[in-house]
């Protein structure tokens, strides 16, 4: 029910572009203020760059923020990157398609928003309840696995290595997915 309400609200906001832009920028300001108050890395970075977060008042002001590369973030100790007042979260891992798997924190609110976004895409593309999605990953020598997801329209995710698909292109016909992601 909570996901449906969030989905409905997201759809209502989608059609009023100026309202969506204002809501998005207000949320960004909250994130910047939170990072400035609680994350050592950003506090130090913005002081050194002479940035006053309180003077970021429009999207046009975002150029004042220094550009940070993934490499810059990877060089930091974990304690410098995590907010001192973070909500309860759990560790998640990326697949490693960009060379190295990465670890990140995801709290319950982020998980709910992620599901709402997924439901919105399913509705936009008229993906039916009970669909099967094929997730292609780059790990060789891993068995095909299945994951049933009640929170995503009772869908089934099938995880398969790209190497299996390359060695047996007919495998995709056998798995018969409604959606392919990779």
Short mmCIF file of C-alpha atoms in Angstrom, two decimals:
data_model
loop_
_atom_site.label_atom_id
_atom_site.label_comp_id
_atom_site.label_asym_id
_atom_site.label_seq_id
_atom_site.Cartn_x
_atom_site.Cartn_y
_atom_site.Cartn_z
CA UNK A 1 0.00 0.00 0.00
CA UNK A 2 2.82 2.41 0.88
CA UNK A 3 4.47 1.72 -2.47
CA UNK A 4 1.19 2.44 -4.30
CA UNK A 5 0.77 5.80 -2.54
CA UNK A 6 4.37 6.77 -3.37
CA UNK A 7 3.89 5.63 -6.96
CA UNK A 8 0.70 7.67 -7.28
CA UNK A 9 2.34 10.79 -5.83
CA UNK A 10 5.33 10.38 -8.13
CA UNK A 11 3.01 10.14 -11.15
CA UNK A 12 1.12 13.28 -10.08
CA UNK A 13 4.35 15.28 -9.73
CA UNK A 14 5.67 14.03 -13.07
CA UNK A 15 3.26 16.08 -15.15
CA UNK A 16 4.01 19.48 -13.60
CA UNK A 17 7.60 20.12 -14.74
CA UNK A 18 8.17 23.31 -12.73
CA UNK A 19 6.86 21.65 -9.56
CA UNK A 20 9.05 18.61 -10.21
CA UNK A 21 12.12 20.82 -10.76
CA UNK A 22 11.43 22.78 -7.56
CA UNK A 23 10.90 19.57 -5.54
CA UNK A 24 14.07 18.05 -6.95
CA UNK A 25 16.17 21.12 -6.17
CA UNK A 26 14.72 21.37 -2.64
CA UNK A 27 15.68 17.72 -2.05
CA UNK A 28 19.18 18.39 -3.41
CA UNK A 29 19.55 21.36 -1.03
CA UNK A 30 18.63 19.08 1.88
CA UNK A 31 21.23 16.53 0.81
CA UNK A 32 23.91 19.22 0.46
CA UNK A 33 23.07 20.68 3.88
CA UNK A 34 23.13 17.22 5.46
CA UNK A 35 26.50 16.41 3.86
CA UNK A 36 27.90 19.78 4.91
CA UNK A 37 26.83 19.28 8.53
CA UNK A 38 27.67 15.60 9.00
CA UNK A 39 30.15 14.21 6.44
CA UNK A 40 33.81 15.06 7.12
CA UNK A 41 34.92 14.63 3.49
CA UNK A 42 32.43 17.19 2.15
CA UNK A 43 33.02 19.62 5.02
CA UNK A 44 36.74 19.68 4.27
CA UNK A 45 36.31 19.71 0.48
CA UNK A 46 33.92 22.64 0.47
CA UNK A 47 35.94 24.67 2.98
CA UNK A 48 39.07 24.19 0.87
CA UNK A 49 37.15 25.19 -2.28
CA UNK A 50 35.62 28.23 -0.55
CA UNK A 51 32.06 26.98 -1.12
CA UNK A 52 29.24 28.19 1.10
CA UNK A 53 26.43 25.66 0.74
CA UNK A 54 23.94 28.29 1.96
CA UNK A 55 24.65 30.29 -1.20
CA UNK A 56 23.54 27.45 -3.51
CA UNK A 57 20.08 28.85 -4.22
CA UNK A 58 19.33 27.63 -7.74
CA UNK A 59 20.47 24.95 -10.16
CA UNK A 60 22.63 27.59 -11.84
CA UNK A 61 24.70 27.84 -8.61
CA UNK A 62 25.75 24.18 -8.75
CA UNK A 63 28.83 25.11 -10.81
CA UNK A 64 30.32 26.40 -7.53
CA UNK A 65 30.67 22.84 -6.24
CA UNK A 66 34.00 21.17 -6.98
CA UNK A 67 33.92 18.15 -9.26
CA UNK A 68 34.71 14.89 -7.48
CA UNK A 69 35.83 11.77 -9.32
CA UNK A 70 35.15 8.24 -8.21
CA UNK A 71 38.89 7.90 -7.75
CA UNK A 72 38.83 10.86 -5.32
CA UNK A 73 36.17 9.12 -3.26
CA UNK A 74 37.94 5.76 -3.33
CA UNK A 75 41.07 7.33 -1.83
CA UNK A 76 39.13 8.47 1.24
CA UNK A 77 38.86 6.42 4.43
CA UNK A 78 35.35 5.10 4.94
CA UNK A 79 34.97 7.14 8.13
CA UNK A 80 35.38 10.38 6.14
CA UNK A 81 32.56 9.48 3.73
CA UNK A 82 29.82 8.33 6.09
CA UNK A 83 27.51 10.75 7.83
CA UNK A 84 27.81 10.90 11.59
CA UNK A 85 24.01 10.78 11.83
CA UNK A 86 23.20 8.16 9.22
CA UNK A 87 20.02 6.17 9.47
CA UNK A 88 20.20 2.45 9.99
CA UNK A 89 21.39 0.94 6.72
CA UNK A 90 22.85 -2.22 5.30
CA UNK A 91 25.76 -2.82 2.98
CA UNK A 92 25.02 -3.46 -0.69
CA UNK A 93 27.39 -4.41 -3.47
CA UNK A 94 27.57 -3.48 -7.14
CA UNK A 95 28.15 -6.20 -9.72
CA UNK A 96 31.58 -4.93 -10.71
CA UNK A 97 30.78 -4.20 -14.35
CA UNK A 98 33.02 -1.10 -14.18
CA UNK A 99 36.07 -3.19 -13.22
CA UNK A 100 35.69 -3.51 -9.43
CA UNK A 101 32.67 -4.33 -7.29
CA UNK A 102 31.80 -1.45 -4.98
CA UNK A 103 30.24 -1.41 -1.53
CA UNK A 104 27.61 1.15 -0.63
CA UNK A 105 25.11 1.75 2.16
CA UNK A 106 21.36 1.69 1.49
CA UNK A 107 18.82 2.60 4.13
CA UNK A 108 15.16 1.60 4.22
CA UNK A 109 13.96 4.88 2.71
CA UNK A 110 16.30 4.45 -0.27
CA UNK A 111 15.09 0.89 -0.72
CA UNK A 112 11.44 2.01 -0.77
CA UNK A 113 12.15 4.80 -3.28
CA UNK A 114 14.06 2.33 -5.44
CA UNK A 115 11.03 0.03 -5.53
CA UNK A 116 8.67 2.92 -6.28
CA UNK A 117 10.88 3.94 -9.19
CA UNK A 118 10.93 0.36 -10.47
CA UNK A 119 7.13 0.13 -10.24
CA UNK A 120 6.84 3.39 -12.14
CA UNK A 121 9.02 2.03 -14.97
CA UNK A 122 6.98 -1.17 -15.05
CA UNK A 123 3.79 0.86 -15.43
CA UNK A 124 5.31 3.19 -18.06
CA UNK A 125 6.41 0.25 -20.20
CA UNK A 126 3.29 -1.81 -19.50
CA UNK A 127 5.25 -4.67 -17.99
CA UNK A 128 2.73 -7.19 -16.62
CA UNK A 129 2.41 -8.62 -13.13
CA UNK A 130 4.45 -11.80 -12.78
CA UNK A 131 6.98 -10.82 -15.44
CA UNK A 132 10.39 -12.43 -15.77
CA UNK A 133 13.49 -10.25 -16.07
CA UNK A 134 16.87 -11.48 -17.18
CA UNK A 135 19.82 -9.75 -15.51
CA UNK A 136 23.04 -10.25 -17.42
CA UNK A 137 26.25 -9.96 -15.39
CA UNK A 138 29.98 -10.21 -16.23
CA UNK A 139 31.01 -12.98 -13.81
CA UNK A 140 32.22 -16.12 -15.60
CA UNK A 141 31.56 -19.62 -14.27
CA UNK A 142 28.53 -18.73 -12.16
CA UNK A 143 25.36 -20.79 -12.23
CA UNK A 144 22.09 -19.34 -13.42
CA UNK A 145 20.10 -18.23 -10.39
CA UNK A 146 16.49 -17.23 -9.79
CA UNK A 147 15.12 -14.65 -7.36
CA UNK A 148 11.41 -14.11 -6.81
CA UNK A 149 10.46 -10.54 -5.90
CA UNK A 150 7.05 -10.00 -4.36
CA UNK A 151 7.75 -6.25 -4.04
CA UNK A 152 8.20 -5.92 -7.82
CA UNK A 153 4.85 -7.14 -9.14
CA UNK A 154 5.52 -10.77 -8.18
CA UNK A 155 8.34 -10.86 -10.70
CA UNK A 156 11.12 -13.35 -11.16
CA UNK A 157 14.70 -12.25 -11.76
CA UNK A 158 17.01 -14.62 -13.54
CA UNK A 159 20.72 -13.87 -13.22
CA UNK A 160 22.93 -15.19 -16.01
CA UNK A 161 26.52 -14.58 -17.06
CA UNK A 162 27.15 -12.87 -20.37
CA UNK A 163 29.65 -15.66 -21.05
CA UNK A 164 26.86 -18.25 -20.87
CA UNK A 165 24.79 -16.25 -23.35
CA UNK A 166 27.75 -15.86 -25.71
CA UNK A 167 28.51 -19.58 -25.65
CA UNK A 168 24.83 -20.53 -26.06
CA UNK A 169 22.73 -17.75 -27.67
CA UNK A 170 19.65 -20.02 -27.63
CA UNK A 171 19.73 -19.90 -23.83
CA UNK A 172 17.76 -16.65 -23.94
CA UNK A 173 14.97 -18.45 -25.84
CA UNK A 174 14.89 -21.17 -23.20
CA UNK A 175 14.76 -18.65 -20.32
CA UNK A 176 12.04 -16.66 -22.14
CA UNK A 177 12.35 -13.32 -20.27
CA UNK A 178 9.91 -10.42 -20.65
CA UNK A 179 12.68 -7.92 -19.88
CA UNK A 180 16.47 -8.03 -20.30
CA UNK A 181 18.79 -5.80 -18.25
CA UNK A 182 22.55 -5.68 -18.12
#
